Coordinates of C-alpha atoms in Angstrom, one line a residue:
M50 CA -8.3 -11.3 0.7
R51 CA -6.5 -8.1 1.5
R52 CA -2.7 -7.6 1.6
K53 CA -1.1 -8.0 5.0
F54 CA 2.3 -7.2 6.4
L55 CA 4.4 -8.9 9.0
Y56 CA 7.4 -7.1 10.4
F57 CA 9.9 -9.2 12.4
K58 CA 12.0 -7.1 14.7
I59 CA 15.5 -8.4 15.7
Y60 CA 16.9 -8.4 19.2
D61 CA 19.6 -5.9 20.2
L62 CA 22.4 -8.5 20.7
K63 CA 26.1 -8.3 21.3
E64 CA 27.1 -10.8 18.6
H65 CA 28.7 -9.7 15.4
P66 CA 26.1 -8.2 13.0
L67 CA 27.0 -10.5 10.2
E68 CA 26.5 -13.5 12.5
I69 CA 23.1 -12.3 13.5
E70 CA 22.0 -11.5 9.9
T71 CA 23.1 -15.0 8.8
L72 CA 21.4 -16.9 11.5
S73 CA 18.2 -14.8 11.8
L74 CA 17.6 -15.1 8.0
L75 CA 18.4 -18.8 8.1
E76 CA 15.7 -19.6 10.6
I77 CA 13.1 -17.1 9.4
E78 CA 13.2 -18.5 5.9
S79 CA 12.9 -22.0 7.3
L80 CA 9.8 -21.2 9.3
I81 CA 8.1 -18.4 7.3
G82 CA 9.5 -18.5 3.7
K83 CA 10.9 -15.7 1.7
V84 CA 11.1 -12.3 3.4
E85 CA 12.6 -8.9 2.6
A86 CA 15.6 -7.8 4.7
V87 CA 15.0 -4.5 6.5
D88 CA 18.4 -3.0 7.3
N89 CA 16.8 0.1 8.7
V90 CA 13.3 0.3 10.2
F91 CA 12.5 3.4 8.1
Q92 CA 12.5 1.2 5.0
L93 CA 9.0 0.1 6.1
S94 CA 7.8 3.5 4.8
K95 CA 8.5 2.3 1.2
Q96 CA 5.2 0.4 1.5
P97 CA 2.5 3.0 0.9
E98 CA -0.1 1.4 3.3
V99 CA 2.5 1.0 6.1
K100 CA 3.7 4.6 5.5
R101 CA 0.2 6.0 6.0
V102 CA -0.2 4.1 9.2
L103 CA 3.1 5.2 10.7
E104 CA 2.6 8.8 9.8
K105 CA -0.6 8.9 12.0
D106 CA 0.7 7.2 15.2
V107 CA 3.7 8.3 17.2
N108 CA 3.3 5.5 19.7
L109 CA 3.5 2.9 16.9
Q110 CA 6.6 4.6 15.7
D111 CA 8.1 4.4 19.2
A112 CA 7.2 0.7 19.5
L113 CA 8.9 -0.1 16.2
T114 CA 12.1 1.9 17.0
D115 CA 12.6 1.1 20.7
S116 CA 15.6 -1.1 21.6
L117 CA 16.7 -1.3 17.9
P118 CA 20.0 -3.2 17.2
R119 CA 22.8 -0.8 17.7
R120 CA 24.6 -2.3 14.7
G121 CA 23.4 -4.2 11.6
R122 CA 20.0 -5.3 10.4
H123 CA 16.8 -4.2 12.1
G124 CA 14.4 -6.9 10.9
Y125 CA 12.5 -8.6 8.1
L126 CA 9.3 -7.9 6.2
W127 CA 6.8 -10.4 4.9
I128 CA 4.0 -9.3 2.5
G129 CA 1.1 -11.5 1.4
D130 CA -2.7 -12.2 1.5
T131 CA -2.7 -15.4 3.5
L132 CA -0.8 -15.3 6.8
P133 CA 1.9 -17.9 7.5
D134 CA 1.9 -19.8 10.8
V135 CA 2.5 -16.8 13.0
A136 CA 2.0 -18.7 16.2
R137 CA 4.7 -21.2 15.3
A138 CA 7.0 -18.3 14.4
L139 CA 6.4 -16.6 17.7
S140 CA 7.2 -19.8 19.6
R141 CA 10.3 -20.8 17.6
L142 CA 12.2 -17.8 16.2
S143 CA 15.2 -17.2 18.5
Y144 CA 16.6 -13.9 17.0
I145 CA 13.2 -12.1 16.8
K146 CA 12.0 -10.1 19.7
E147 CA 8.7 -8.9 18.4
I148 CA 6.3 -9.4 15.4
F149 CA 4.1 -6.6 14.1
L150 CA 1.1 -7.6 12.1
F151 CA -0.5 -4.9 9.9
Q152 CA -4.0 -5.7 8.6
Q153 CA -7.0 -3.6 7.6
L154 CA -9.5 -2.8 10.3
L155 CA -12.3 -4.7 8.6
E156 CA -10.3 -8.0 8.7
P157 CA -11.4 -10.4 11.5
E158 CA -9.0 -11.0 14.4
P159 CA -6.6 -13.7 13.4
E160 CA -7.6 -17.2 14.7
F161 CA -4.1 -17.9 16.1
I162 CA -4.7 -15.2 18.8
K163 CA -7.7 -17.0 20.2
Q164 CA -6.2 -20.5 19.8
N165 CA -2.6 -20.0 20.8
L166 CA -2.1 -16.7 22.7
K167 CA -4.7 -16.8 25.4
N168 CA -2.3 -15.9 28.2
L169 CA -0.2 -13.6 26.2
T170 CA -0.2 -9.8 26.6
F171 CA -0.1 -8.0 23.2
M172 CA -0.7 -4.5 22.0
E173 CA -3.1 -3.2 19.4
F174 CA -2.9 0.1 17.5
D175 CA -6.0 1.2 15.5
V176 CA -4.8 3.7 13.0
N177 CA -6.3 5.1 9.8
L178 CA -8.6 2.1 9.0
W179 CA -5.7 -0.3 9.9
R180 CA -5.1 -2.4 13.0
V181 CA -1.5 -3.2 14.0
Y182 CA -0.8 -6.0 16.5
K183 CA 2.5 -6.2 18.4
F184 CA 3.3 -9.7 19.7
L185 CA 6.3 -10.6 21.9
S186 CA 8.1 -13.8 21.0
F187 CA 8.8 -16.9 23.2
S188 CA 12.4 -16.0 22.8
Y189 CA 11.7 -12.6 24.4
F190 CA 10.0 -14.2 27.4
L191 CA 12.7 -16.8 27.8
N192 CA 15.3 -14.1 27.8
R193 CA 13.4 -12.1 30.4
T194 CA 13.1 -15.3 32.5
L195 CA 16.8 -15.9 32.3
S196 CA 17.4 -12.2 33.2
I197 CA 15.1 -12.6 36.2
G198 CA 16.9 -15.8 37.2
T199 CA 20.3 -14.0 37.1
L200 CA 18.9 -11.2 39.3
S201 CA 17.1 -13.5 41.8
K202 CA 18.3 -15.7 44.7
S203 CA 14.9 -16.9 46.0
E204 CA 11.4 -17.7 44.9
G205 CA 10.2 -14.4 46.5
E206 CA 12.6 -12.3 44.4
I207 CA 11.5 -14.3 41.2
D208 CA 7.9 -13.6 42.0
T209 CA 8.5 -9.9 42.6
H210 CA 10.4 -9.5 39.3
F211 CA 7.7 -11.5 37.3
N212 CA 4.9 -9.3 38.8
T213 CA 6.9 -6.2 37.8
L214 CA 7.3 -7.6 34.2
R215 CA 3.6 -8.4 34.0
E216 CA 2.6 -4.9 35.1
E217 CA 5.1 -3.3 32.7
L218 CA 3.6 -5.3 29.8
K219 CA 0.2 -3.9 30.6
L220 CA 1.3 -0.3 30.2
T221 CA -0.2 1.6 27.4
P222 CA 2.2 3.1 24.7
E223 CA 1.6 6.5 26.1
K224 CA 2.7 5.5 29.6
I225 CA 5.7 3.6 28.3
A226 CA 6.8 6.7 26.5
D227 CA 7.0 8.6 29.8
K228 CA 9.4 6.1 31.4
D229 CA 13.1 5.5 31.2
P230 CA 13.6 2.2 29.3
A231 CA 16.8 1.5 31.3
Q232 CA 14.7 1.3 34.4
L233 CA 12.2 -1.2 32.9
L234 CA 12.7 -4.9 33.3
S235 CA 10.8 -5.4 30.0
F236 CA 13.5 -3.4 28.2
I237 CA 16.6 -4.7 29.9
Q238 CA 19.4 -5.2 27.4
E239 CA 20.9 -8.6 26.6
D240 CA 23.9 -9.2 28.9
S241 CA 26.9 -11.5 28.5
K242 CA 26.5 -12.4 32.2
I243 CA 22.9 -13.7 31.9
K244 CA 22.9 -17.3 33.1
N245 CA 21.2 -19.9 30.9
L246 CA 19.3 -23.0 32.0
N247 CA 22.3 -25.4 31.7
L248 CA 22.8 -27.4 34.9
D249 CA 26.4 -28.3 34.3
Q250 CA 28.7 -26.4 36.7
R251 CA 31.9 -28.2 35.8
S252 CA 32.8 -25.3 33.5
P253 CA 31.4 -22.0 34.7
N254 CA 31.6 -20.6 31.2
D255 CA 28.9 -23.0 29.9
G256 CA 26.4 -21.4 32.2
I257 CA 26.5 -18.0 30.5
L258 CA 26.7 -18.9 26.8
N259 CA 24.0 -17.4 24.6
N260 CA 22.2 -20.3 22.9
H261 CA 20.1 -18.3 20.3
W262 CA 22.2 -19.8 17.6
L263 CA 21.6 -23.4 18.6
R264 CA 17.8 -22.9 18.6
T265 CA 18.2 -21.4 15.1
L266 CA 20.0 -24.6 13.8
I267 CA 17.3 -26.8 15.3
N268 CA 14.6 -24.6 13.7
T269 CA 16.4 -25.0 10.3
L270 CA 16.7 -28.8 10.6
N271 CA 13.1 -29.4 11.7
P272 CA 10.9 -26.4 11.0
E273 CA 7.7 -28.4 11.0
N274 CA 8.5 -30.3 14.2
T275 CA 7.2 -33.5 12.5
G276 CA 10.1 -35.8 13.2
T277 CA 13.2 -36.5 15.3
I278 CA 16.6 -35.0 15.2
E279 CA 19.7 -37.1 16.0
N280 CA 22.3 -35.4 18.1
P281 CA 25.6 -37.4 18.3
F282 CA 28.4 -36.1 20.5
C283 CA 25.7 -34.4 22.6
G284 CA 28.0 -33.4 25.4
N285 CA 26.2 -31.9 28.4
G286 CA 23.0 -31.4 26.4
S287 CA 23.1 -27.8 25.3
I288 CA 21.5 -28.7 21.9
L289 CA 19.2 -31.2 23.5
Q290 CA 17.9 -28.6 26.0
E291 CA 17.2 -26.0 23.2
G292 CA 15.5 -28.7 21.1
V293 CA 13.2 -29.6 24.1
L294 CA 12.3 -26.0 24.6
A295 CA 11.4 -25.7 20.9
G296 CA 9.2 -28.8 21.1
T297 CA 11.5 -30.9 18.9
S298 CA 12.0 -34.6 19.6
I299 CA 15.8 -35.4 19.9
D300 CA 17.7 -38.7 20.1
A301 CA 21.1 -37.8 21.7
F302 CA 24.2 -39.9 22.5
D303 CA 27.7 -39.5 23.7
I304 CA 30.6 -41.8 24.6
N305 CA 31.3 -40.0 27.9
P306 CA 29.0 -41.3 30.7
V307 CA 29.4 -38.1 32.6
E308 CA 28.1 -36.0 29.7
V309 CA 25.2 -38.5 29.2
I310 CA 24.1 -37.8 32.8
M311 CA 24.3 -34.1 32.3
A312 CA 22.4 -34.3 29.0
Q313 CA 19.7 -36.3 30.7
A314 CA 19.4 -33.6 33.4
N315 CA 19.4 -30.7 31.0
G316 CA 16.8 -32.4 28.8
S317 CA 14.6 -33.1 31.8
I318 CA 14.5 -29.6 33.3
N319 CA 11.4 -28.6 31.3
S320 CA 9.2 -31.5 32.5
V321 CA 9.9 -31.8 36.2
N322 CA 7.5 -30.4 38.7
G323 CA 9.4 -28.0 41.0
T324 CA 7.3 -28.6 44.0
E325 CA 7.8 -32.4 43.8
F326 CA 11.5 -31.9 43.2
S327 CA 11.7 -29.7 46.3
R328 CA 9.9 -32.3 48.5
L329 CA 12.1 -35.1 47.2
T330 CA 15.3 -33.0 47.8
T331 CA 14.3 -32.6 51.4
E332 CA 13.8 -36.3 51.7
L333 CA 17.2 -37.0 50.0
H334 CA 19.0 -34.8 52.5
S335 CA 17.3 -36.5 55.4
K336 CA 18.1 -40.0 54.2
I337 CA 21.8 -39.1 53.5
K338 CA 22.1 -38.0 57.1
M339 CA 20.4 -41.2 58.2
L340 CA 22.8 -43.4 56.3
M341 CA 25.8 -41.4 57.5
S342 CA 24.8 -42.1 61.1
A343 CA 24.2 -45.8 60.5
S344 CA 26.4 -48.0 62.6
A345 CA 27.5 -51.6 62.1
A346 CA 27.2 -52.1 65.9
T347 CA 23.5 -52.9 65.4
Q348 CA 23.6 -56.4 63.9
T349 CA 20.0 -57.6 64.2
D350 CA 18.3 -59.4 61.2
L351 CA 15.9 -56.4 60.9
F352 CA 18.8 -54.0 60.6
L353 CA 20.7 -56.1 58.0
Y354 CA 17.6 -55.9 55.6
S355 CA 17.0 -52.2 56.3
A356 CA 18.3 -49.4 54.1
E357 CA 21.0 -48.6 56.6
G358 CA 22.1 -52.3 56.7
Q359 CA 22.2 -52.5 52.9
F360 CA 24.1 -49.2 52.7
L361 CA 26.8 -50.4 55.2
S362 CA 27.4 -53.5 53.0
F363 CA 27.5 -51.2 49.9
W364 CA 29.9 -48.8 51.7
E365 CA 32.3 -51.6 52.7
T366 CA 32.8 -52.5 49.1
E367 CA 33.0 -48.9 47.9
E368 CA 35.5 -47.9 50.6
K369 CA 37.9 -50.5 49.3
R370 CA 37.4 -49.4 45.7
F371 CA 37.9 -45.8 46.5
K372 CA 41.3 -46.6 48.0
T373 CA 42.5 -47.7 44.6
L374 CA 41.6 -44.4 43.0
G375 CA 44.1 -42.1 44.6
L376 CA 41.6 -39.5 45.7
N377 CA 42.8 -36.1 46.9
A378 CA 42.1 -34.9 50.4
Q379 CA 39.0 -33.0 49.5
L380 CA 37.4 -36.0 47.9
E381 CA 38.5 -38.3 50.6
H382 CA 36.8 -36.0 53.1
I383 CA 33.3 -36.4 51.4
Q384 CA 33.7 -40.0 49.9
K385 CA 31.1 -41.5 52.2
Q386 CA 28.5 -38.8 51.5
I387 CA 29.2 -39.4 47.8
A388 CA 28.6 -43.2 48.3
A389 CA 25.4 -42.6 50.3
T390 CA 24.0 -40.2 47.7
R391 CA 24.8 -42.6 44.9
F392 CA 23.3 -45.5 46.9
L393 CA 20.0 -43.7 47.3
I394 CA 19.8 -42.7 43.7
Q395 CA 20.9 -46.1 42.3
T396 CA 18.4 -48.0 44.5
K397 CA 15.6 -45.5 43.7
A398 CA 15.1 -45.1 47.5
I399 CA 13.9 -41.5 47.0
T400 CA 12.0 -41.8 43.7
D401 CA 11.8 -44.1 40.7
L402 CA 11.2 -41.1 38.4
P403 CA 14.2 -41.1 35.9
K404 CA 14.1 -37.4 35.2
I405 CA 14.3 -36.4 38.9
N406 CA 17.1 -39.0 39.5
A407 CA 18.9 -37.4 36.5
L408 CA 18.8 -34.0 38.3
F409 CA 20.1 -35.6 41.5
N410 CA 22.9 -37.3 39.6
A411 CA 23.9 -34.1 37.8
A412 CA 24.0 -32.2 41.2
L413 CA 26.3 -35.0 42.6
I414 CA 28.6 -34.7 39.7
N415 CA 28.8 -30.9 40.2
V416 CA 29.8 -31.4 43.8
I417 CA 32.5 -33.9 42.9
A418 CA 33.9 -31.5 40.2
L419 CA 33.8 -28.7 42.8
A420 CA 35.7 -30.8 45.3
A421 CA 38.3 -31.8 42.7
R422 CA 39.0 -28.1 42.0
K423 CA 39.0 -26.9 45.6
K424 CA 42.3 -26.5 47.6
E425 CA 40.5 -26.8 50.9
K426 CA 37.9 -29.3 52.2
L427 CA 34.3 -28.5 51.4
D428 CA 31.1 -29.1 53.4
F429 CA 29.3 -31.8 51.3
N430 CA 25.8 -31.0 52.7
D431 CA 26.1 -27.3 52.2
S432 CA 27.5 -27.6 48.6
F433 CA 25.0 -30.2 47.6
S434 CA 22.1 -28.1 49.0
K435 CA 23.3 -25.0 47.1
I436 CA 23.5 -26.9 43.8
L437 CA 20.1 -28.5 44.3
H438 CA 18.7 -25.1 45.2
I439 CA 20.0 -23.7 41.9
T440 CA 18.3 -26.5 40.1
Y441 CA 15.1 -25.9 41.9
L442 CA 15.1 -22.2 41.1
K443 CA 15.5 -23.0 37.4
L444 CA 12.5 -25.3 37.6
Y445 CA 10.6 -22.5 39.4
L446 CA 11.6 -20.0 36.6
L447 CA 10.3 -22.4 33.9
A448 CA 7.0 -22.7 35.8
K449 CA 6.7 -18.9 35.8
L450 CA 7.5 -18.8 32.1
Q451 CA 4.6 -21.2 31.5
K452 CA 2.3 -18.4 32.7
F453 CA 3.2 -16.4 29.5
Y454 CA 3.9 -19.2 27.0
T455 CA 3.1 -22.9 27.1
V456 CA 6.4 -24.7 26.7
P457 CA 5.7 -28.0 24.9
T458 CA 6.6 -31.3 26.5
T459 CA 8.4 -33.5 24.0
A460 CA 10.1 -36.9 23.9
F461 CA 13.9 -37.2 24.0
S462 CA 16.4 -40.0 24.7
V463 CA 20.1 -40.0 25.7
E464 CA 22.3 -43.0 25.3
N465 CA 25.9 -43.8 26.3
R466 CA 27.4 -45.1 23.0
C467 CA 29.9 -44.6 20.3
V468 CA 29.1 -42.9 17.0
F469 CA 30.5 -45.9 15.2
S470 CA 28.2 -48.4 17.0
T471 CA 26.0 -50.6 15.0
T472 CA 22.8 -49.6 16.9
E473 CA 19.9 -49.5 14.5
P474 CA 18.2 -46.1 14.1
Q475 CA 15.2 -45.7 16.4
A476 CA 13.4 -43.1 14.3
D477 CA 13.0 -41.6 10.9
Y478 CA 15.4 -38.7 11.3
Q479 CA 14.5 -35.2 10.0
G480 CA 18.1 -34.2 10.4
V481 CA 21.4 -34.6 12.3
I482 CA 23.3 -32.0 14.3
A483 CA 26.7 -32.7 15.9
F484 CA 29.5 -30.9 17.6
L485 CA 32.5 -32.8 16.3
P486 CA 35.3 -33.2 18.8
H487 CA 38.1 -30.9 17.6
R488 CA 41.3 -32.2 19.3
I489 CA 43.4 -35.2 18.9
N490 CA 42.9 -37.2 22.1
R491 CA 45.8 -38.2 24.4
N492 CA 44.1 -38.0 27.8
G493 CA 40.9 -39.9 27.4
F494 CA 38.1 -38.4 29.4
E495 CA 40.5 -36.1 31.2
K496 CA 38.9 -34.7 34.4
D497 CA 35.7 -36.7 33.8
R498 CA 37.7 -39.9 34.2
L499 CA 37.9 -39.4 38.0
I500 CA 34.1 -38.9 38.1
I501 CA 33.5 -42.0 36.0
D502 CA 35.7 -44.1 38.3
L503 CA 34.3 -42.5 41.5
L504 CA 30.7 -43.2 40.6
N505 CA 31.5 -46.4 38.8
L506 CA 29.7 -45.3 35.7
H507 CA 31.2 -47.8 33.3
A508 CA 32.6 -51.3 33.7
S509 CA 35.5 -50.7 31.2
P510 CA 36.4 -47.0 31.0
N511 CA 39.8 -47.8 29.5
K512 CA 38.1 -49.6 26.5
L513 CA 35.7 -46.8 26.2
E514 CA 38.5 -44.2 26.0
Q515 CA 40.0 -46.1 23.0
T516 CA 36.9 -45.3 20.9
I517 CA 37.0 -41.5 21.4
L518 CA 37.6 -39.6 18.2
G519 CA 41.2 -38.9 17.7
A520 CA 42.1 -42.1 19.6
K521 CA 43.9 -42.1 22.9
Q522 CA 46.2 -44.9 21.6
I523 CA 46.6 -46.0 18.0
S524 CA 47.2 -49.7 17.7
P525 CA 50.4 -50.9 15.8
Q526 CA 48.2 -52.4 13.1
E527 CA 46.2 -49.2 12.6
R528 CA 49.4 -47.1 12.7
E529 CA 50.9 -49.2 9.9
I530 CA 47.8 -48.7 7.8
L531 CA 47.7 -45.0 8.3
Q532 CA 51.4 -44.6 7.5
K533 CA 51.0 -46.7 4.3
E534 CA 48.0 -44.5 3.2
I535 CA 50.0 -41.3 3.7
S536 CA 53.3 -42.5 2.2
E537 CA 51.7 -44.1 -0.9
Q538 CA 48.9 -41.4 -1.1
E539 CA 46.1 -43.9 -1.3
G540 CA 42.9 -44.6 0.6
F541 CA 41.5 -41.5 2.4
Y542 CA 44.7 -39.6 1.6
S543 CA 43.9 -39.6 -2.1
S544 CA 40.8 -37.5 -1.4
L545 CA 42.5 -35.2 1.1
P546 CA 42.4 -31.6 -0.1
K547 CA 45.5 -29.4 -0.5
E548 CA 45.0 -27.7 2.9
G549 CA 45.1 -31.0 4.7
R550 CA 48.2 -32.2 2.9
E551 CA 50.0 -29.0 3.6
V552 CA 49.3 -29.3 7.4
L553 CA 50.6 -32.9 7.5
T554 CA 53.7 -31.9 5.6
R555 CA 54.4 -29.0 7.9
L556 CA 53.9 -31.2 11.0
E557 CA 56.3 -33.8 9.5
L558 CA 59.0 -31.2 8.8
M559 CA 58.7 -30.2 12.4
G560 CA 59.3 -33.8 13.5
K561 CA 55.8 -34.3 14.8
Q562 CA 55.2 -37.6 13.2
D563 CA 52.7 -38.7 15.9
E564 CA 50.6 -35.5 15.3
V565 CA 50.7 -36.3 11.5
L566 CA 49.0 -39.7 12.2
R567 CA 46.6 -38.4 14.8
Y568 CA 45.2 -35.5 12.7
Y569 CA 45.1 -37.7 9.6
L570 CA 43.0 -40.2 11.6
L571 CA 40.8 -37.5 13.0
W572 CA 39.9 -36.1 9.6
K573 CA 39.4 -39.7 8.3
Q574 CA 37.0 -40.3 11.2
Y575 CA 35.2 -37.0 10.5
F576 CA 34.5 -38.1 6.9
E577 CA 33.4 -41.6 7.9
I578 CA 31.0 -39.9 10.4
F579 CA 29.5 -37.6 7.8
K580 CA 28.9 -40.6 5.5
S581 CA 27.2 -42.5 8.3
F582 CA 24.9 -39.4 8.9
Y583 CA 24.3 -39.3 5.1
D584 CA 23.1 -42.9 5.1
L585 CA 20.9 -42.3 8.2
V586 CA 18.6 -39.7 6.7
D587 CA 16.3 -39.5 3.8
N588 CA 16.4 -37.1 0.8
G589 CA 15.6 -33.6 1.8
A590 CA 16.9 -34.0 5.4
K591 CA 19.6 -31.7 6.7
I592 CA 23.0 -32.4 8.3
C593 CA 24.6 -29.8 10.5
L594 CA 28.2 -30.2 11.6
I595 CA 29.8 -27.8 14.1
V596 CA 33.6 -27.9 14.1
E597 CA 36.2 -26.0 16.2
N598 CA 39.4 -25.5 14.3
P599 CA 42.3 -26.2 16.8
V600 CA 45.5 -24.2 17.1
L601 CA 48.5 -26.4 17.6
K602 CA 51.4 -24.8 19.5
I603 CA 54.9 -26.2 18.9
D604 CA 57.7 -24.4 20.6
K605 CA 57.0 -20.7 19.7
T606 CA 55.1 -21.6 16.5
A607 CA 51.3 -21.8 16.3
I608 CA 49.8 -23.9 13.5
S609 CA 46.1 -23.2 12.8
I610 CA 44.5 -26.4 11.6
N611 CA 41.4 -25.7 9.4
S612 CA 39.7 -29.0 10.0
S613 CA 36.3 -27.6 8.9
K614 CA 37.6 -26.6 5.5
I615 CA 39.4 -29.9 5.0
L616 CA 36.1 -31.8 5.8
E617 CA 34.1 -29.4 3.6
N618 CA 36.4 -30.1 0.6
C619 CA 36.3 -33.9 1.2
I620 CA 32.5 -33.9 1.2
E621 CA 32.2 -31.8 -2.0
K622 CA 34.8 -33.9 -3.7
D623 CA 33.1 -37.2 -3.2
E624 CA 30.7 -37.8 -6.1
R625 CA 28.8 -40.5 -4.2
L626 CA 27.5 -37.9 -1.7
L627 CA 24.5 -36.1 -3.2
V628 CA 24.3 -33.0 -1.0
N629 CA 23.5 -29.4 -1.4
P630 CA 25.7 -27.1 0.7
L631 CA 23.1 -24.8 2.2
K632 CA 25.3 -22.6 4.5
S633 CA 28.8 -22.3 5.8
F634 CA 29.6 -19.7 8.4
R635 CA 31.7 -19.0 11.5
K636 CA 30.4 -18.5 15.0
G637 CA 32.5 -16.7 17.7
I638 CA 32.3 -18.2 21.3
P639 CA 33.6 -16.0 24.1
H640 CA 35.7 -17.9 26.6
A641 CA 36.3 -16.7 30.2
K642 CA 39.8 -18.0 30.4
L643 CA 41.1 -17.1 27.0
I644 CA 42.2 -13.7 25.7
Y645 CA 40.9 -14.6 22.3
K646 CA 37.6 -15.9 21.1
K647 CA 37.1 -19.5 20.3
E648 CA 35.6 -19.8 16.8
L649 CA 33.4 -22.5 15.5
S650 CA 32.7 -23.4 11.9
V651 CA 29.1 -24.4 11.1
L652 CA 28.5 -26.5 7.9
L653 CA 24.9 -27.1 6.8
Y654 CA 24.0 -29.6 4.1
E655 CA 20.8 -31.0 2.6
K656 CA 20.7 -34.5 1.2
S657 CA 19.4 -34.5 -2.3
A658 CA 18.0 -37.1 -4.7
S659 CA 20.3 -36.0 -7.5

């Protein structure tokens, strides 16, 4: 066997260089093994074989140096005789744009090219008795797809842009060198305004977040894709969606019924046929109009058992219920259309396919959220059509992406339940990943409570709100227990690190006794949750916690509460928890409405046998 080289070229991204270095190395070592960091592409010349090849081919030099990261590390180098799983690396690595394979000309073409890359355009450079292959990653094609989706408003525009991309990828290195990269779709820079695949429009900022880092964490938790990842506090399904695109099986759950519906929709987007969705969307619109024109004046037996008759009976009950909700004028204006849409989805009158019904439900929630924000009345049919069209275009984009890369179809589940429920695990989990709620909770489900009530998503939403982390209300009995633990420094308080005690003391001196109890309870719940994750997984499995550290504003004073550090210290202090801290780092999240960046702390642990 002759020595081979793999060079992994990093994207030119806008995130902080240290963040990119941390995350890219984390995932590449999980999928490939040990590699050498290449902070400057010219370091490749330190390898005599690679240096001889590069000296002979200007086009290869251009391919290696085009669109280099403007700051920070350029890539990674692997050296060995037996190639690792390159096809898996191409389909999973999220921070790598291209992979270059250097092998001697006499070596046969790698098997993975024939088996896995039939539809993929790649380049070959034959230089000085060596052959160099340049492969584009799935992450690259997904990014191009999202860029095209951001630029396009119709199927025709999407088709045109994809045809342009395909033609550009066929260009020889010589022809590429003659063109301006800024004018090529294949070279377009990462942009903070590129829209992702998330279907949730309740918060516009969620639709433009870069999710490379989430895919990295999934790759790290389950590099072999051999098991299932549990995703508590799944929210609207950002992690779930990235897991599905990576071919990872995920069991997700959340206590908020609205988030559960959004997560179901976001997880389904990869496995719904766009043409069928479009046909059923037309049928849905038609039947909503039919139900809206139904009249109680027709009282024949046949009418009473028809869809119109059943809807009028349903609407009679719903109208009375809606009057108790105190809806604003905008929602009152469209309440019957909301009821008609819900009736058709709930009765499976359009389809019994759960994934398509999840997409319909998500679109309905987006319309309700839009109406709640609006100051003027909206046209339900127009708004609902636009939101469903956006969903359809995302399905269409993914179908186009499949022409380049086969996106795997994988199993997932989403449940509406509490993290402290006694539900037995449904799988052998390879790992757990969770966004931990960061705030003490006073307002329950906040704006989502209106949607829960309007769509009747839960029989007892008040009870459900009591089980949210941070607790909407602390019972007198629990309050007494917490106060006793703090005053007598026993129970969980005895394991609380110095940082946590200092925060509680400061809050108490400021007269914020309620905040003292709430943050103490929140940290206590964090620790209990980690222990439940620890008990859930086997030795060798990984646990990833993502925590946002809140800033508490009291009068003119801002107190930064480092909940992640407090939790980290509690975990490391407990001798019963046999874990290896693998990585701890911070991730900046830009926020449209804030003048500062939100910052998340990511804690990654591996359960060990000793």
